[in-house]
Short mmCIF file of C-alpha atoms in Angstrom, two decimals:
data_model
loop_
_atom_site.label_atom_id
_atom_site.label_comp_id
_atom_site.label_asym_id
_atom_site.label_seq_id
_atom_site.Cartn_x
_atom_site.Cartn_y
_atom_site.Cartn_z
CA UNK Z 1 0.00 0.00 0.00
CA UNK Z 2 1.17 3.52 -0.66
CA UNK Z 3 1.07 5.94 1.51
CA UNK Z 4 0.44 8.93 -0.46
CA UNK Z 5 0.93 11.87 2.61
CA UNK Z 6 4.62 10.28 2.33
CA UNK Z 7 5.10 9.61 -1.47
CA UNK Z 8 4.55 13.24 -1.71
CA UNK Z 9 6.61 14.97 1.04
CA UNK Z 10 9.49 12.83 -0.36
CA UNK Z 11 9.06 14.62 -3.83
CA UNK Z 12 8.47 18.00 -2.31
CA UNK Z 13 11.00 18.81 -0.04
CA UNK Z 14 14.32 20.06 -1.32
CA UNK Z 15 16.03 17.31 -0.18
CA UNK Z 16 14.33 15.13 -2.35
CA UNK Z 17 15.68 13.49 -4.75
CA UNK Z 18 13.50 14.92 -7.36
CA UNK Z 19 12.36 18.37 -6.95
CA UNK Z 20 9.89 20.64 -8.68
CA UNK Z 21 10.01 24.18 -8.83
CA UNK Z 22 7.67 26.78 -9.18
CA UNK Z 23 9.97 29.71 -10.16
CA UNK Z 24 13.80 30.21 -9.12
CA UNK Z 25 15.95 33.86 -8.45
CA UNK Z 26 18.47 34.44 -11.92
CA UNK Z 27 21.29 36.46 -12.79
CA UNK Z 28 19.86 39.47 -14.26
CA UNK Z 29 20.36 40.05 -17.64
CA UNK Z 30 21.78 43.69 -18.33
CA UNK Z 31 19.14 44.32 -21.01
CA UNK Z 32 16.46 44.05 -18.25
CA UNK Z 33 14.77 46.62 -17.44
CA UNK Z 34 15.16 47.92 -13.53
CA UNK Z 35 12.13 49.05 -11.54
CA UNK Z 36 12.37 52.64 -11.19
CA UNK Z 37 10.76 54.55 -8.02
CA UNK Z 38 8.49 56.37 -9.94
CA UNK Z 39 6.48 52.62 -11.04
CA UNK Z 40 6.31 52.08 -6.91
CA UNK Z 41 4.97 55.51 -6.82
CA UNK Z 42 2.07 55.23 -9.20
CA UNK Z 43 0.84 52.34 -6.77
CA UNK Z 44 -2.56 53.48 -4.97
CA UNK Z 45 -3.34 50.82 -2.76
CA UNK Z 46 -1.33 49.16 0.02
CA UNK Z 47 -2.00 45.13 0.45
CA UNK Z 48 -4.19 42.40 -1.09
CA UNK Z 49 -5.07 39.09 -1.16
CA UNK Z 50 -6.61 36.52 -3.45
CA UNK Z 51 -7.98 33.70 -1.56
CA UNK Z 52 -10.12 30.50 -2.20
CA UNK Z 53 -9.77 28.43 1.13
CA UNK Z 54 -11.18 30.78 4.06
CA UNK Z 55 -10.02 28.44 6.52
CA UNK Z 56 -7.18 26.22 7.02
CA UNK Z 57 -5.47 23.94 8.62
CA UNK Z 58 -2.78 26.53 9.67
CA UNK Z 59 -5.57 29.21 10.80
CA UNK Z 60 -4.15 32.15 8.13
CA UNK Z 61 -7.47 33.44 8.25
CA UNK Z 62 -6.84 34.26 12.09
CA UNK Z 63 -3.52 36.48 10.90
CA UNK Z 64 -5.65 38.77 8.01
CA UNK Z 65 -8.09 39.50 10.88
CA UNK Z 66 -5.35 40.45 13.16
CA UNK Z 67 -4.12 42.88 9.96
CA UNK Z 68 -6.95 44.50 8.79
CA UNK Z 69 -7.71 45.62 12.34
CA UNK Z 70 -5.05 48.36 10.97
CA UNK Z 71 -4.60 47.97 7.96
CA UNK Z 72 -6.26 48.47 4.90
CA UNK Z 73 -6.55 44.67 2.90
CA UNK Z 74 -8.29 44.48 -0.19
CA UNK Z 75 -9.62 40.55 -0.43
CA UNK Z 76 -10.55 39.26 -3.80
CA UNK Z 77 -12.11 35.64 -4.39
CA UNK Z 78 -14.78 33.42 -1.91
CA UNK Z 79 -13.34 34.73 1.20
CA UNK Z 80 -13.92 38.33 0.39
CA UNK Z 81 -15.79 41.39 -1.53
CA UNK Z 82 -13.99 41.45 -4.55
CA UNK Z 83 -13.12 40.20 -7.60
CA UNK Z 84 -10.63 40.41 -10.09
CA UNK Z 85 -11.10 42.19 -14.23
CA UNK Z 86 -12.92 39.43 -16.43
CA UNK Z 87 -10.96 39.94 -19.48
CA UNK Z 88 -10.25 37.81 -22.49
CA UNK Z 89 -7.17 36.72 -20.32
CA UNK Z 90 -7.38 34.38 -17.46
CA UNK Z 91 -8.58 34.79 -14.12
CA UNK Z 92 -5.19 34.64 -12.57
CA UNK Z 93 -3.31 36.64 -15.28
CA UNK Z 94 -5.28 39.47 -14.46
CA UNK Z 95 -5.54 39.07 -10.39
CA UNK Z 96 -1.71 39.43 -10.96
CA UNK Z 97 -1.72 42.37 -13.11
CA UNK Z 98 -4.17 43.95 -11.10
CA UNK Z 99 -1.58 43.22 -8.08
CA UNK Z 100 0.93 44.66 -10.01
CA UNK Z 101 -0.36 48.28 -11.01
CA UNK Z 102 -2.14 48.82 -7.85
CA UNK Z 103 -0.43 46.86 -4.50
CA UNK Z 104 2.45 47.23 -2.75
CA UNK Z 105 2.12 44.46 -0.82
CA UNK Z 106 0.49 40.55 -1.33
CA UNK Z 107 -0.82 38.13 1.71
CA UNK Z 108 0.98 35.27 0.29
CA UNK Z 109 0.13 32.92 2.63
CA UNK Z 110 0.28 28.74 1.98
CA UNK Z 111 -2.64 27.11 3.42
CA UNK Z 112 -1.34 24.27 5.65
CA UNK Z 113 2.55 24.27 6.88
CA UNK Z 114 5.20 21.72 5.58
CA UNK Z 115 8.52 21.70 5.06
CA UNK Z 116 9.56 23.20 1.90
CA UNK Z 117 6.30 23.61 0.59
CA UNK Z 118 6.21 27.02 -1.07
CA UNK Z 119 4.02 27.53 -4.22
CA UNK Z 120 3.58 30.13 -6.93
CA UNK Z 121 2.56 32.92 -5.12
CA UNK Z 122 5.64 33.51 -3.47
CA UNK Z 123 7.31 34.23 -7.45
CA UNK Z 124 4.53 35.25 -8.91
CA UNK Z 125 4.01 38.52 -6.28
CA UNK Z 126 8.02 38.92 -6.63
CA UNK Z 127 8.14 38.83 -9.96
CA UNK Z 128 5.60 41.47 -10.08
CA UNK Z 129 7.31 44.40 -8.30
CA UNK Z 130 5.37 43.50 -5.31
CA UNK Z 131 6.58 42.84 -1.67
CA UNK Z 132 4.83 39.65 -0.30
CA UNK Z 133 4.11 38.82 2.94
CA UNK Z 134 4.67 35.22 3.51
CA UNK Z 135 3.37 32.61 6.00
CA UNK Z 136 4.67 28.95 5.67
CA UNK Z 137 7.57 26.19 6.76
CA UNK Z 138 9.96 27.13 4.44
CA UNK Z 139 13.55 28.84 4.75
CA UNK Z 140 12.49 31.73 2.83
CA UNK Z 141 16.02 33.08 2.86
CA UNK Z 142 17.23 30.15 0.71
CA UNK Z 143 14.96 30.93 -1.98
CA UNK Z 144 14.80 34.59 -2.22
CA UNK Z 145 16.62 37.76 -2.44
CA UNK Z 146 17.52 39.59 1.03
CA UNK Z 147 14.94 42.30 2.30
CA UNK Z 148 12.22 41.22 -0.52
CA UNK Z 149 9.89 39.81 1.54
CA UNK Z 150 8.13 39.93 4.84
CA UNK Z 151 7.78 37.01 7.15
CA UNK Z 152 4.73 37.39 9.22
CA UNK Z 153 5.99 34.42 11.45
CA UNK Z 154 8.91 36.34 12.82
CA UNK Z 155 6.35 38.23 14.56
CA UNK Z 156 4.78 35.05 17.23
CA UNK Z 157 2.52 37.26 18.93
CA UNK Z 158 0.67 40.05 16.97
CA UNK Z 159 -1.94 40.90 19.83
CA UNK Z 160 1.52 42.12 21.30
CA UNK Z 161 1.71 45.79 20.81
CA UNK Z 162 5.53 46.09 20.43
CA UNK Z 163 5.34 43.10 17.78
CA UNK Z 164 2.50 44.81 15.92
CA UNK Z 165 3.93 47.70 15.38
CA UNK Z 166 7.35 46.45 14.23
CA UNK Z 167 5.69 44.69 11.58
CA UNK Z 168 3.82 47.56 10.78
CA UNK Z 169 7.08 49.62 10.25
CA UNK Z 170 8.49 46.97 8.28
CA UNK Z 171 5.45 46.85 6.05
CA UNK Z 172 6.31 51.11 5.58
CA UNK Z 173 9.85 50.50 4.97
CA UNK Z 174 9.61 47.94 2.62
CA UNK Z 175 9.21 49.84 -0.83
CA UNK Z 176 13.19 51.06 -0.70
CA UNK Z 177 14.32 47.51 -0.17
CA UNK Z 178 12.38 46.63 -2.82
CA UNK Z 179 13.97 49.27 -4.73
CA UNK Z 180 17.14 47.54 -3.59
CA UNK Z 181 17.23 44.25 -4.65
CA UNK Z 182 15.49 45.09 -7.72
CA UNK Z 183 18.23 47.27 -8.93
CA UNK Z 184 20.84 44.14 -7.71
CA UNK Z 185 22.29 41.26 -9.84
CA UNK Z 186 18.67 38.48 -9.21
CA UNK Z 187 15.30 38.64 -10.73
CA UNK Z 188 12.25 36.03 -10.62
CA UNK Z 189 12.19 33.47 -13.25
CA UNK Z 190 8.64 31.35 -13.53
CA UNK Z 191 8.78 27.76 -14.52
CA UNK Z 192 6.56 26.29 -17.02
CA UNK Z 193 4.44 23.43 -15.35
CA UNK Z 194 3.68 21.70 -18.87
CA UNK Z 195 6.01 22.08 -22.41
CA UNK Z 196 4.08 23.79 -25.26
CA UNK Z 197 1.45 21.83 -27.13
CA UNK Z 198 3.16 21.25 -30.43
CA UNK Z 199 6.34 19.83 -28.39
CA UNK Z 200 6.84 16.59 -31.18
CA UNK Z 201 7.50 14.02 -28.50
CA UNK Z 202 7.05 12.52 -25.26
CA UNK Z 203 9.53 11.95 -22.56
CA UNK Z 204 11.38 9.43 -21.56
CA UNK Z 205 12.98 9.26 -25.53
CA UNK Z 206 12.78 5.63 -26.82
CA UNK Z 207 14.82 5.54 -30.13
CA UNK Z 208 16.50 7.83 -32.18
CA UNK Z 209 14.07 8.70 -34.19
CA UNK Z 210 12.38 10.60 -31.75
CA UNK Z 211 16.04 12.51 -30.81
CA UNK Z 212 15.95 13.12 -34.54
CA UNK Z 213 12.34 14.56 -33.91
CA UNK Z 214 13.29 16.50 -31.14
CA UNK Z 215 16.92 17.25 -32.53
CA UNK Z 216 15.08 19.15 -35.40
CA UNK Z 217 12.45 21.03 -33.13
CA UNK Z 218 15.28 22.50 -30.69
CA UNK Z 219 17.58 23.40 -33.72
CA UNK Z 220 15.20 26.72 -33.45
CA UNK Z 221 16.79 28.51 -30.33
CA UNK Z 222 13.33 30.06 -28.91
CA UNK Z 223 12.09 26.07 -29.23
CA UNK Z 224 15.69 25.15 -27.38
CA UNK Z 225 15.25 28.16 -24.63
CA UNK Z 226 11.79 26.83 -23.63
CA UNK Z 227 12.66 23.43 -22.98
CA UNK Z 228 15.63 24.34 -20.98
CA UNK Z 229 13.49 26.53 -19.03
CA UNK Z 230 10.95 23.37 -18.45
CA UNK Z 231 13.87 20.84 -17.42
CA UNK Z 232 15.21 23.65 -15.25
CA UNK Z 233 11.81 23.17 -13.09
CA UNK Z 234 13.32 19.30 -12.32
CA UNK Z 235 16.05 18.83 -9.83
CA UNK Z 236 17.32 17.53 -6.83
CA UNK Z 237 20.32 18.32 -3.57
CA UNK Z 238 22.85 19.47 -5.73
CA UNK Z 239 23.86 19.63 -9.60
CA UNK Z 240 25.29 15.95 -9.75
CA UNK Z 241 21.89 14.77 -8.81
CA UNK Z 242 19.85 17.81 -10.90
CA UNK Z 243 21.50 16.24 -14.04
CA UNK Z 244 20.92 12.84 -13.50
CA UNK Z 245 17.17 13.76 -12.64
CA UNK Z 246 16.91 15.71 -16.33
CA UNK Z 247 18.51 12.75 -18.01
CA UNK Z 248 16.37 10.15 -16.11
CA UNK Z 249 13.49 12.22 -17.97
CA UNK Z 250 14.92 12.74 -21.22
CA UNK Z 251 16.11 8.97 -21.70
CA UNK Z 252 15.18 5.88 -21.37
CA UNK Z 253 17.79 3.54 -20.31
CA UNK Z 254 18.10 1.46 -23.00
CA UNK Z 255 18.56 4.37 -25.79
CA UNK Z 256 21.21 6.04 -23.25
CA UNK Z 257 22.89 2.62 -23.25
CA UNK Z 258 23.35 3.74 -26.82
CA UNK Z 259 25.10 6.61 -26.33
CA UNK Z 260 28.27 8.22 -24.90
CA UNK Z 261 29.53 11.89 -24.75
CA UNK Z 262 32.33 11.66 -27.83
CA UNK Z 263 30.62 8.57 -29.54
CA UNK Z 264 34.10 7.34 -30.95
CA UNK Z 265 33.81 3.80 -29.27
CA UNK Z 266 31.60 0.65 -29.53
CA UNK Z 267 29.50 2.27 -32.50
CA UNK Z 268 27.98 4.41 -29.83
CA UNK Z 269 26.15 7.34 -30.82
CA UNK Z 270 27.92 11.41 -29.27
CA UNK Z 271 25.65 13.14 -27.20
CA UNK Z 272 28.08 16.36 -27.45
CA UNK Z 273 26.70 17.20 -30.87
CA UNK Z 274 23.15 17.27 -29.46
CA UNK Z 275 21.26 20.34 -29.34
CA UNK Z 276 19.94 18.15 -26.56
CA UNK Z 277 22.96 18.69 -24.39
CA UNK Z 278 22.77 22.67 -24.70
CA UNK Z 279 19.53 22.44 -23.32
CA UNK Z 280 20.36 20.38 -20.35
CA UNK Z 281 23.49 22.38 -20.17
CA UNK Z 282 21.48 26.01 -20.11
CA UNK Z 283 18.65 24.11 -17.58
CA UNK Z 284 21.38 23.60 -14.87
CA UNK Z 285 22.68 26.82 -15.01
CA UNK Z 286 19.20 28.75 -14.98
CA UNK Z 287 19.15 27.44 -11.48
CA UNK Z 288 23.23 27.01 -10.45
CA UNK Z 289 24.92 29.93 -11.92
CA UNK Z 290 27.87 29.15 -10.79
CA UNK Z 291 28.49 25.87 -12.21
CA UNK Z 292 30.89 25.02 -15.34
CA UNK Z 293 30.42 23.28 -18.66
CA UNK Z 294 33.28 21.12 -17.72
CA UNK Z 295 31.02 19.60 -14.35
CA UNK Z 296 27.97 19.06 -16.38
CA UNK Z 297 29.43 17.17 -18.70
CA UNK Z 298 31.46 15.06 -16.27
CA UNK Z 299 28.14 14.10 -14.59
CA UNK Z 300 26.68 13.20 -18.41
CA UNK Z 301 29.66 10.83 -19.59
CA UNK Z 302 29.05 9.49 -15.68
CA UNK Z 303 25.55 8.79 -16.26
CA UNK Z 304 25.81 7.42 -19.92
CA UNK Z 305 28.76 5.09 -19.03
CA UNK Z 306 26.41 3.43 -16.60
CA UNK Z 307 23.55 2.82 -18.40
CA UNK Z 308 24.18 -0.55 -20.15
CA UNK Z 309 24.34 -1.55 -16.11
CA UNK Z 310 21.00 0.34 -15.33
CA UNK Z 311 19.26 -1.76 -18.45
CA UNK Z 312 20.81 -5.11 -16.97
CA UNK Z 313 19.76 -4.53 -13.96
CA UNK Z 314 15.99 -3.68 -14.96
CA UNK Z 315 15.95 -6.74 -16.58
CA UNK Z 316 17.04 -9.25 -13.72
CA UNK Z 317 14.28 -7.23 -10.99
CA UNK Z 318 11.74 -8.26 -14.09
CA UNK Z 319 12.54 -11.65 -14.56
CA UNK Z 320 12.70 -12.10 -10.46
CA UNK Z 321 9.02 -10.77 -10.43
CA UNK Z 322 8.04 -12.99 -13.09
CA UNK Z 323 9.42 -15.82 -10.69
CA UNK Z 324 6.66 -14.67 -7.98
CA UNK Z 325 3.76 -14.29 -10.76
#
């Protein structure tokens, strides 16, 4: 029997071995465009929240009414007065633009506590030029960039006067940190939960004539960019173990048994000629800036060199089973 509480806390947490993003901080590119004081300025309205769930297992609700005792908090969705634009767009595309022109500041609260679990509208609100105020088991320090965020938690008691107000202080002083990190080297990148429609195959790959398929579809660098952007959402404790998740997903055993990284012996086929291998290449460094060509690679020829193992393996657990049938 599977317990399914545990089968997912061991794929959410970030020392999993497989972990799924939602969004990660980047380098900034120099072309981007920096937030400039006068776009903070032009907001009118101080904090909202969109909300579904108006009560929880880790009593949120109980925090908002503790807020809006002094401040003013704009609620959109079930749980409040107000809803968002109905536009051509989607609901939630234009709950976040709304966020954007008008708040400063987002209630993103999780609804229950667990460790790690953080979901989109921690980057979402971030990426948006808005400060969030966040509520949840996570080490929110490990996943953001200093002074961009609020954590209500800090603050155990906020029927405490001195506590209130300290938070309330923070909440005025946040729009020149903001400013700060904004102007610094990291902005919010959002992962893609799916790959586009007309992607031409399905992972795991299963012969080469689906590389060829995909080899011809990522020749196109916008087609190459968005798959590395989708295998950068896939990872694990550190980049050894990020690249042998992405490759896990990309091959199947017995095609990687196939291949090696220079192809030159036992009629094996190169993976360093692969557009494929640019894209796993530009997926690891999305997330780990810091890390060289020369260490992805060295965990690829690792992986590949193994796989003829992997496929023996497989087959010896399925003929043991077979034994039991």
């Amino acid at each position: 029997m599977i317990n399914y509480s545990s089968f997912n806390k061991s794929n959410a947490t970030n020392d999993s071995d497989i972990v799924r993003r939602y969004g990660y901080i980047k380098k900034r590119n120099t072309n981007d465009t920096l937030l400039k004081e006068s776009q903070l300025k032009t907001k009118s309205k101080l904090l909202a929240w969109f909300v579904s769930k108006c009560h929880t297992i880790n009593k949120r609700e109980n925090i908002y009414r503790a807020l809006r005792k002094y401040l003013e908090i704009d609620v959109y969705g079930q749980c409040g007065t107000l809803q968002c634009p109905k536009e051509d767009h989607s609901s939630s595309s234009n709950c976040y633009h709304l966020l954007e022109t008008k708040y400063k500041f987002y209630l993103a609260f999780e609804n229950s506590h667990c460790k790690d679990y953080v979901t989109e509208k921690l980057f979402e609100t971030l990426k948006r030029n808005v400060v969030p105020i966040v509520y949840g088991e996570v080490n929110y320090q490990k996943i953001s960039p200093p002074n961009s965020l609020i954590e209500i938690s800090k603050f155990a008691n906020l029927s405490k006067h001195q506590e209130l107000s300290t938070l309330l202080l923070q909440i005025k002083e946040q729009n020149n940190q903001i400013l700060a990190w904004k102007r610094s080297q990291s902005t919010v990148a959002l992962v893609p939960r799916s790959l586009p429609e007309k992607f031409p195959v399905l992972f795991s790959l299963r012969n080469n004539s689906h590389v060829e398929e995909l080899e011809n579809y990522i020749a196109l660098k916008e087609n190459l960019d968005s798959l590395s952007v989708f295998l950068s959402s896939l990872g694990g404790r550190d980049v050894n173990n990020r690249v042998n998740v992405i490759l896990r997903y990309v091959f199947d055993d017995r095609l990687a048994s196939t291949y090696n990284f220079c192809g030159k012996r036992s009629n094996k086929t190169a993976i360093k000629d692969l557009h494929l291998r640019k894209a796993i290449i530009d997926s690891i460094k999305r997330v780990s800036t810091q890390t060289t060509e020369k260490e992805i690679d060295s965990t690829i020829k690792n992986w590949l060199k193994h796989a003829p193992e992997r496929v023996k393996l497989s087959q010896r657990c399925s003929t043991s089973n077979l034994n039991y049938v």
